[in-house]
Amino acid sequence: MPGVVARALRQDRRQVDFGLRRFRLRPGPARGVLEASGRAFLTGLNASVEPGRDALGQRVSALEPELRGFAFEGAGMGCALLDLLLPARRGRVAALLNGPAADYPHLVHVGIGWAYARLRLRPSRSAGTDPLLRWLAWDGFGFHQGFFHTDRTVGRHRVEPGIGPGPRHIRDQGLGRALWFCECADPDGVALRIAEFPVERQADLWSGVGLAATYAGGADAGELARLADLSGPLRAHLAQGCAFACAARRVSGIVPAHTDKAAEVLAGTSTGAAADWTDQALGRLPAPSTLAHYQRWRAEIRYLWERKSR
């Protein structure tokens, strides 16, 4: 049975080819950078559903250090799929977070949302183990929809039925991350796409773009500066997403040069200082657990950026 399930869940690496996905193709290194993160994601996903207990650790350790977060995001999806499909043997997500992915809690919780989206479910209140980060499952849900259902969610701006305004904000942050991939890290392409969306959704999209540009990379310093300019009055949301990415990178202990550069340009500070904003903002909240806490966390990060930028 485990082998049968693994074969059913295993994914073809060609799924992340930008040409096959009909994403923007442009000269320069961006496509290679972003496709590499997608392949790392699938490496983690495929290893996590294999019957062998050591497959995940071995395959992730063979990746470049800065790609391992994407692999654990994929593993989060794989473990959540197994927990949802084989409920009698739940506990794989918890084991992942307490084991090999202990330094990647943000990415694992995002990966959980991919699993719900793949099964056409909505992330439940029990999606994940951290009372605050579990809301990132909605971010992963939104990224999945943008990456795999681009015409519907990006081209026609559709939102899946049954999603209230609260979860939709986080779902749209994930959709913004997907836009960074769909537009191959092109600042003007991203800005034009966002401008086509209803005004009330644009802030969350910019937040996701800041997160992806900082964590995944793909843009040089000039392109990042262009991105910051294009965000206009929603610059604080771009900086908030950047801070989220800086925090995730710092927790992992692996901070690539492109993250440092993005923090400098998009948030106007160092990676460490941007990551500190997420901790300071959290310290302003009561014990976090509700969606309102999560949204207040994001708002407090924006406030800290604005205070610094005055």
CSV table of N, CA and C in Angstrom, one decimal, residues 50-165:
chain,number,residue,atom,x,y,z
A,50,GLU,N,7.7,8.7,-0.2
A,50,GLU,CA,8.4,7.4,-0.4
A,50,GLU,C,8.3,6.6,0.8
A,51,PRO,N,8.2,5.3,0.7
A,51,PRO,CA,8.1,4.5,1.9
A,51,PRO,C,9.4,4.5,2.8
A,52,GLY,N,10.5,4.7,2.1
A,52,GLY,CA,11.8,4.7,2.9
A,52,GLY,C,11.9,5.9,3.8
A,53,ARG,N,12.3,5.6,5.1
A,53,ARG,CA,12.2,6.6,6.1
A,53,ARG,C,13.3,7.7,5.9
A,54,ASP,N,14.4,7.3,5.2
A,54,ASP,CA,15.6,8.2,5.1
A,54,ASP,C,15.6,9.0,3.8
A,55,ALA,N,14.6,8.7,2.9
A,55,ALA,CA,14.7,9.3,1.6
A,55,ALA,C,14.7,10.8,1.6
A,56,LEU,N,13.9,11.4,2.5
A,56,LEU,CA,13.8,12.9,2.5
A,56,LEU,C,15.1,13.5,3.0
A,57,GLY,N,15.6,13.1,4.1
A,57,GLY,CA,16.9,13.7,4.6
A,57,GLY,C,18.0,13.6,3.6
A,58,GLN,N,18.1,12.5,2.9
A,58,GLN,CA,19.2,12.3,2.0
A,58,GLN,C,19.1,13.2,0.8
A,59,ARG,N,17.9,13.3,0.3
A,59,ARG,CA,17.7,14.1,-0.9
A,59,ARG,C,17.7,15.6,-0.7
A,60,VAL,N,17.2,16.0,0.5
A,60,VAL,CA,17.3,17.4,0.8
A,60,VAL,C,18.8,17.8,1.0
A,61,SER,N,19.5,17.0,1.7
A,61,SER,CA,20.9,17.4,2.0
A,61,SER,C,21.8,17.4,0.7
A,62,ALA,N,21.3,16.8,-0.3
A,62,ALA,CA,22.0,16.9,-1.6
A,62,ALA,C,21.8,18.2,-2.4
A,63,LEU,N,20.8,18.9,-1.9
A,63,LEU,CA,20.5,20.2,-2.6
A,63,LEU,C,21.4,21.3,-2.1
A,64,GLU,N,21.5,22.4,-2.9
A,64,GLU,CA,22.2,23.6,-2.5
A,64,GLU,C,21.5,24.1,-1.2
A,65,PRO,N,22.2,24.6,-0.2
A,65,PRO,CA,21.6,25.0,1.0
A,65,PRO,C,20.4,25.9,0.9
A,66,GLU,N,20.6,26.9,0.0
A,66,GLU,CA,19.5,27.9,-0.1
A,66,GLU,C,18.2,27.4,-0.7
A,67,LEU,N,18.3,26.2,-1.3
A,67,LEU,CA,17.1,25.6,-1.9
A,67,LEU,C,16.4,24.6,-1.0
A,68,ARG,N,16.9,24.3,0.2
A,68,ARG,CA,16.4,23.3,1.1
A,68,ARG,C,15.0,23.7,1.6
A,69,GLY,N,14.8,25.0,1.8
A,69,GLY,CA,13.5,25.5,2.3
A,69,GLY,C,12.4,25.1,1.4
A,70,PHE,N,12.6,25.2,0.1
A,70,PHE,CA,11.6,24.8,-0.9
A,70,PHE,C,11.4,23.3,-0.8
A,71,ALA,N,12.4,22.5,-0.6
A,71,ALA,CA,12.2,21.1,-0.5
A,71,ALA,C,11.4,20.8,0.7
A,72,PHE,N,11.6,21.5,1.8
A,72,PHE,CA,10.8,21.2,3.0
A,72,PHE,C,9.3,21.7,2.8
A,73,GLU,N,9.2,22.7,2.0
A,73,GLU,CA,7.8,23.2,1.7
A,73,GLU,C,7.1,22.0,0.9
A,74,GLY,N,7.8,21.4,0.0
A,74,GLY,CA,7.2,20.3,-0.8
A,74,GLY,C,7.0,19.1,0.2
A,75,ALA,N,7.9,18.9,1.1
A,75,ALA,CA,7.7,17.8,2.1
A,75,ALA,C,6.4,18.1,3.0
A,76,GLY,N,6.2,19.4,3.3
A,76,GLY,CA,5.0,19.7,4.0
A,76,GLY,C,3.8,19.3,3.3
A,77,MET,N,3.8,19.6,2.0
A,77,MET,CA,2.6,19.2,1.1
A,77,MET,C,2.5,17.7,1.2
A,78,GLY,N,3.6,16.9,0.9
A,78,GLY,CA,3.5,15.5,0.9
A,78,GLY,C,3.0,14.9,2.2
A,79,CYS,N,3.6,15.3,3.3
A,79,CYS,CA,3.2,14.8,4.6
A,79,CYS,C,1.7,15.1,4.9
A,80,ALA,N,1.3,16.3,4.5
A,80,ALA,CA,-0.1,16.7,4.8
A,80,ALA,C,-1.0,15.9,3.9
A,81,LEU,N,-0.6,15.6,2.6
A,81,LEU,CA,-1.5,14.7,1.8
A,81,LEU,C,-1.6,13.4,2.4
A,82,LEU,N,-0.5,12.8,2.9
A,82,LEU,CA,-0.6,11.5,3.6
A,82,LEU,C,-1.5,11.5,4.8
A,83,ASP,N,-1.4,12.6,5.6
A,83,ASP,CA,-2.2,12.7,6.8
A,83,ASP,C,-3.7,12.8,6.5
A,84,LEU,N,-4.0,13.5,5.4
A,84,LEU,CA,-5.4,13.7,5.0
A,84,LEU,C,-6.0,12.5,4.3
A,85,LEU,N,-5.1,11.8,3.5
A,85,LEU,CA,-5.6,10.6,2.8
A,85,LEU,C,-5.6,9.3,3.6
A,86,LEU,N,-4.7,9.3,4.6
A,86,LEU,CA,-4.6,8.1,5.4
A,86,LEU,C,-4.7,8.5,6.9
A,87,PRO,N,-5.9,8.9,7.3
A,87,PRO,CA,-6.0,9.5,8.6
A,87,PRO,C,-5.7,8.5,9.8
A,88,ALA,N,-5.8,7.2,9.5
A,88,ALA,CA,-5.5,6.3,10.6
A,88,ALA,C,-4.1,6.3,11.0
A,89,ARG,N,-3.2,6.9,10.2
A,89,ARG,CA,-1.8,7.0,10.5
A,89,ARG,C,-1.3,8.4,10.4
A,90,ARG,N,-2.1,9.3,11.0
A,90,ARG,CA,-1.7,10.7,11.0
A,90,ARG,C,-0.5,11.0,11.9
A,91,GLY,N,0.1,12.2,11.7
A,91,GLY,CA,1.2,12.5,12.5
A,91,GLY,C,2.5,12.8,11.7
A,92,ARG,N,2.4,12.7,10.4
A,92,ARG,CA,3.6,12.9,9.6
A,92,ARG,C,4.0,14.4,9.5
A,93,VAL,N,3.0,15.3,9.5
A,93,VAL,CA,3.4,16.7,9.5
A,93,VAL,C,4.1,17.1,10.8
A,94,ALA,N,3.6,16.6,11.9
A,94,ALA,CA,4.2,16.9,13.2
A,94,ALA,C,5.6,16.3,13.3
A,95,ALA,N,5.7,15.1,12.8
A,95,ALA,CA,7.1,14.5,12.8
A,95,ALA,C,8.0,15.2,11.9
A,96,LEU,N,7.6,15.8,10.8
A,96,LEU,CA,8.4,16.6,9.9
A,96,LEU,C,8.9,17.8,10.7
A,97,LEU,N,7.9,18.5,11.3
A,97,LEU,CA,8.3,19.8,12.0
A,97,LEU,C,9.2,19.5,13.2
A,98,ASN,N,9.0,18.4,13.8
A,98,ASN,CA,9.9,18.0,15.0
A,98,ASN,C,11.2,17.3,14.6
A,99,GLY,N,11.3,17.1,13.3
A,99,GLY,CA,12.5,16.3,12.8
A,99,GLY,C,13.3,17.1,11.8
A,100,PRO,N,13.4,16.6,10.6
A,100,PRO,CA,14.3,17.3,9.6
A,100,PRO,C,14.0,18.7,9.3
A,101,ALA,N,12.7,19.1,9.4
A,101,ALA,CA,12.3,20.4,9.0
A,101,ALA,C,12.1,21.4,10.2
A,102,ALA,N,12.8,21.1,11.3
A,102,ALA,CA,12.6,21.9,12.5
A,102,ALA,C,13.0,23.3,12.3
A,103,ASP,N,13.9,23.6,11.4
A,103,ASP,CA,14.4,25.0,11.1
A,103,ASP,C,13.6,25.6,10.0
A,104,TYR,N,12.5,25.0,9.5
A,104,TYR,CA,11.8,25.5,8.4
A,104,TYR,C,10.3,25.5,8.7
A,105,PRO,N,9.8,26.0,9.8
A,105,PRO,CA,8.4,25.9,10.2
A,105,PRO,C,7.5,26.7,9.2
A,106,HIS,N,8.0,27.9,8.8
A,106,HIS,CA,7.2,28.7,7.9
A,106,HIS,C,6.9,27.9,6.6
A,107,LEU,N,7.9,27.3,6.0
A,107,LEU,CA,7.8,26.6,4.8
A,107,LEU,C,6.9,25.4,4.9
A,108,VAL,N,7.0,24.7,5.9
A,108,VAL,CA,6.2,23.5,6.1
A,108,VAL,C,4.7,23.9,6.2
A,109,HIS,N,4.4,24.9,6.9
A,109,HIS,CA,3.0,25.3,7.0
A,109,HIS,C,2.5,25.8,5.7
A,110,VAL,N,3.3,26.5,4.9
A,110,VAL,CA,2.9,26.9,3.6
A,110,VAL,C,2.6,25.6,2.7
A,111,GLY,N,3.5,24.6,2.8
A,111,GLY,CA,3.3,23.4,2.1
A,111,GLY,C,2.0,22.7,2.4
A,112,ILE,N,1.6,22.8,3.7
A,112,ILE,CA,0.3,22.1,4.1
A,112,ILE,C,-0.8,22.7,3.2
A,113,GLY,N,-0.8,24.0,3.0
A,113,GLY,CA,-1.9,24.6,2.1
A,113,GLY,C,-1.9,24.0,0.7
A,114,TRP,N,-0.7,23.7,0.2
A,114,TRP,CA,-0.7,23.1,-1.1
A,114,TRP,C,-1.5,21.8,-1.1
A,115,ALA,N,-1.4,21.0,-0.1
A,115,ALA,CA,-2.1,19.7,0.0
A,115,ALA,C,-3.6,19.9,0.0
A,116,TYR,N,-4.1,20.9,0.8
A,116,TYR,CA,-5.5,21.2,0.8
A,116,TYR,C,-6.0,21.6,-0.6
A,117,ALA,N,-5.2,22.5,-1.3
A,117,ALA,CA,-5.6,22.9,-2.6
A,117,ALA,C,-5.6,21.8,-3.6
A,118,ARG,N,-4.6,20.9,-3.5
A,118,ARG,CA,-4.6,19.8,-4.4
A,118,ARG,C,-5.8,18.8,-4.3
A,119,LEU,N,-6.3,18.7,-3.0
A,119,LEU,CA,-7.4,17.8,-2.8
A,119,LEU,C,-8.8,18.6,-2.9
A,120,ARG,N,-8.7,19.9,-3.3
A,120,ARG,CA,-9.9,20.7,-3.5
A,120,ARG,C,-10.6,20.9,-2.2
A,121,LEU,N,-9.8,21.0,-1.1
A,121,LEU,CA,-10.3,21.3,0.2
A,121,LEU,C,-9.9,22.7,0.6
A,122,ARG,N,-10.5,23.2,1.7
A,122,ARG,CA,-10.1,24.5,2.3
A,122,ARG,C,-9.3,24.2,3.6
A,123,PRO,N,-8.2,24.9,3.8
A,123,PRO,CA,-7.4,24.6,5.0
A,123,PRO,C,-8.3,24.7,6.3
A,124,SER,N,-8.1,23.8,7.1
A,124,SER,CA,-9.0,23.7,8.3
A,124,SER,C,-8.2,24.4,9.5
A,125,ARG,N,-8.9,24.6,10.5
A,125,ARG,CA,-8.3,25.3,11.7
A,125,ARG,C,-7.2,24.4,12.3
A,126,SER,N,-7.2,23.1,12.0
A,126,SER,CA,-6.1,22.2,12.5
A,126,SER,C,-5.0,22.0,11.5
A,127,ALA,N,-5.0,22.9,10.4
A,127,ALA,CA,-3.9,22.7,9.4
A,127,ALA,C,-2.6,23.2,10.0
A,128,GLY,N,-1.7,22.3,10.4
A,128,GLY,CA,-0.5,22.7,11.0
A,128,GLY,C,-0.5,22.6,12.5
A,129,THR,N,0.7,22.9,13.1
A,129,THR,CA,0.8,22.7,14.6
A,129,THR,C,1.0,24.0,15.3
A,130,ASP,N,1.6,25.0,14.7
A,130,ASP,CA,1.8,26.3,15.3
A,130,ASP,C,0.6,27.1,15.3
A,131,PRO,N,0.2,27.7,16.5
A,131,PRO,CA,-1.1,28.5,16.5
A,131,PRO,C,-1.1,29.7,15.6
A,132,LEU,N,0.0,30.3,15.3
A,132,LEU,CA,0.1,31.4,14.4
A,132,LEU,C,0.4,31.0,13.0
A,133,LEU,N,1.5,30.3,12.8
A,133,LEU,CA,2.0,29.9,11.5
A,133,LEU,C,1.0,29.0,10.7
A,134,ARG,N,0.1,28.4,11.4
A,134,ARG,CA,-0.9,27.5,10.7
A,134,ARG,C,-1.7,28.3,9.7
A,135,TRP,N,-1.8,29.6,9.9
A,135,TRP,CA,-2.6,30.5,8.9
A,135,TRP,C,-1.8,30.6,7.6
A,136,LEU,N,-0.5,30.2,7.6
A,136,LEU,CA,0.2,30.2,6.3
A,136,LEU,C,-0.3,29.2,5.4
A,137,ALA,N,-1.0,28.2,5.9
A,137,ALA,CA,-1.6,27.2,4.9
A,137,ALA,C,-2.5,27.9,3.9
A,138,TRP,N,-3.1,29.0,4.3
A,138,TRP,CA,-3.9,29.7,3.3
A,138,TRP,C,-3.0,30.4,2.2
A,139,ASP,N,-1.8,30.8,2.6
A,139,ASP,CA,-0.8,31.4,1.7
A,139,ASP,C,-0.4,30.3,0.7
A,140,GLY,N,-0.1,29.1,1.2
A,140,GLY,CA,0.2,28.0,0.3
A,140,GLY,C,-0.9,27.6,-0.6
A,141,PHE,N,-2.1,27.7,-0.1
A,141,PHE,CA,-3.3,27.4,-0.9
A,141,PHE,C,-3.3,28.4,-2.1
A,142,GLY,N,-3.1,29.7,-1.8
A,142,GLY,CA,-3.2,30.7,-2.8
A,142,GLY,C,-2.1,30.6,-3.9
A,143,PHE,N,-0.9,30.2,-3.4
A,143,PHE,CA,0.2,30.0,-4.4
A,143,PHE,C,-0.1,28.9,-5.3
A,144,HIS,N,-0.6,27.8,-4.8
A,144,HIS,CA,-1.0,26.6,-5.6
A,144,HIS,C,-2.0,27.0,-6.7
A,145,GLN,N,-3.0,27.8,-6.3
A,145,GLN,CA,-4.0,28.1,-7.2
A,145,GLN,C,-3.4,29.1,-8.3
A,146,GLY,N,-2.6,30.0,-7.9
A,146,GLY,CA,-2.0,30.9,-8.9
A,146,GLY,C,-1.0,30.2,-9.9
A,147,PHE,N,-0.3,29.2,-9.3
A,147,PHE,CA,0.7,28.5,-10.1
A,147,PHE,C,0.1,27.5,-11.1
A,148,PHE,N,-1.0,26.8,-10.6
A,148,PHE,CA,-1.6,25.7,-11.4
A,148,PHE,C,-2.9,26.1,-12.1
A,149,HIS,N,-3.5,27.1,-11.7
A,149,HIS,CA,-4.8,27.6,-12.3
A,149,HIS,C,-4.6,29.1,-12.6
A,150,THR,N,-3.6,29.4,-13.3
A,150,THR,CA,-3.2,30.8,-13.6
A,150,THR,C,-4.3,31.5,-14.4
A,151,ASP,N,-4.8,30.9,-15.4
A,151,ASP,CA,-5.8,31.6,-16.2
A,151,ASP,C,-7.0,32.0,-15.4
A,152,ARG,N,-7.4,31.2,-14.5
A,152,ARG,CA,-8.6,31.5,-13.7
A,152,ARG,C,-8.3,32.4,-12.6
A,153,THR,N,-7.3,32.2,-11.8
A,153,THR,CA,-7.0,33.0,-10.6
A,153,THR,C,-6.3,34.3,-10.9
A,154,VAL,N,-5.4,34.3,-11.9
A,154,VAL,CA,-4.7,35.5,-12.2
A,154,VAL,C,-5.3,36.2,-13.4
A,155,GLY,N,-5.6,35.5,-14.5
A,155,GLY,CA,-6.2,36.1,-15.6
A,155,GLY,C,-7.6,36.6,-15.4
A,156,ARG,N,-8.4,35.9,-14.7
A,156,ARG,CA,-9.8,36.2,-14.5
A,156,ARG,C,-10.1,36.6,-13.0
A,157,HIS,N,-9.1,36.6,-12.2
A,157,HIS,CA,-9.2,37.1,-10.8
A,157,HIS,C,-10.3,36.3,-10.0
A,158,ARG,N,-10.5,35.1,-10.3
A,158,ARG,CA,-11.5,34.3,-9.6
A,158,ARG,C,-11.0,33.9,-8.2
A,159,VAL,N,-11.8,33.9,-7.2
A,159,VAL,CA,-11.6,33.3,-5.9
A,159,VAL,C,-12.5,32.1,-5.7
A,160,GLU,N,-11.9,31.1,-5.1
A,160,GLU,CA,-12.7,29.8,-4.9
A,160,GLU,C,-13.9,30.1,-4.0
A,161,PRO,N,-15.0,29.4,-4.3
A,161,PRO,CA,-16.2,29.7,-3.5
A,161,PRO,C,-16.0,29.2,-2.0
A,162,GLY,N,-16.7,29.9,-1.1
A,162,GLY,CA,-16.6,29.4,0.3
A,162,GLY,C,-15.5,30.0,1.1
A,163,ILE,N,-14.7,31.0,0.5
A,163,ILE,CA,-13.6,31.6,1.2
A,163,ILE,C,-14.0,33.0,1.7
A,164,GLY,N,-14.0,33.2,3.0
A,164,GLY,CA,-14.4,34.4,3.6
A,164,GLY,C,-13.3,35.5,3.4
A,165,PRO,N,-13.7,36.7,3.7
A,165,PRO,CA,-12.7,37.8,3.5
A,165,PRO,C,-11.4,37.7,4.3
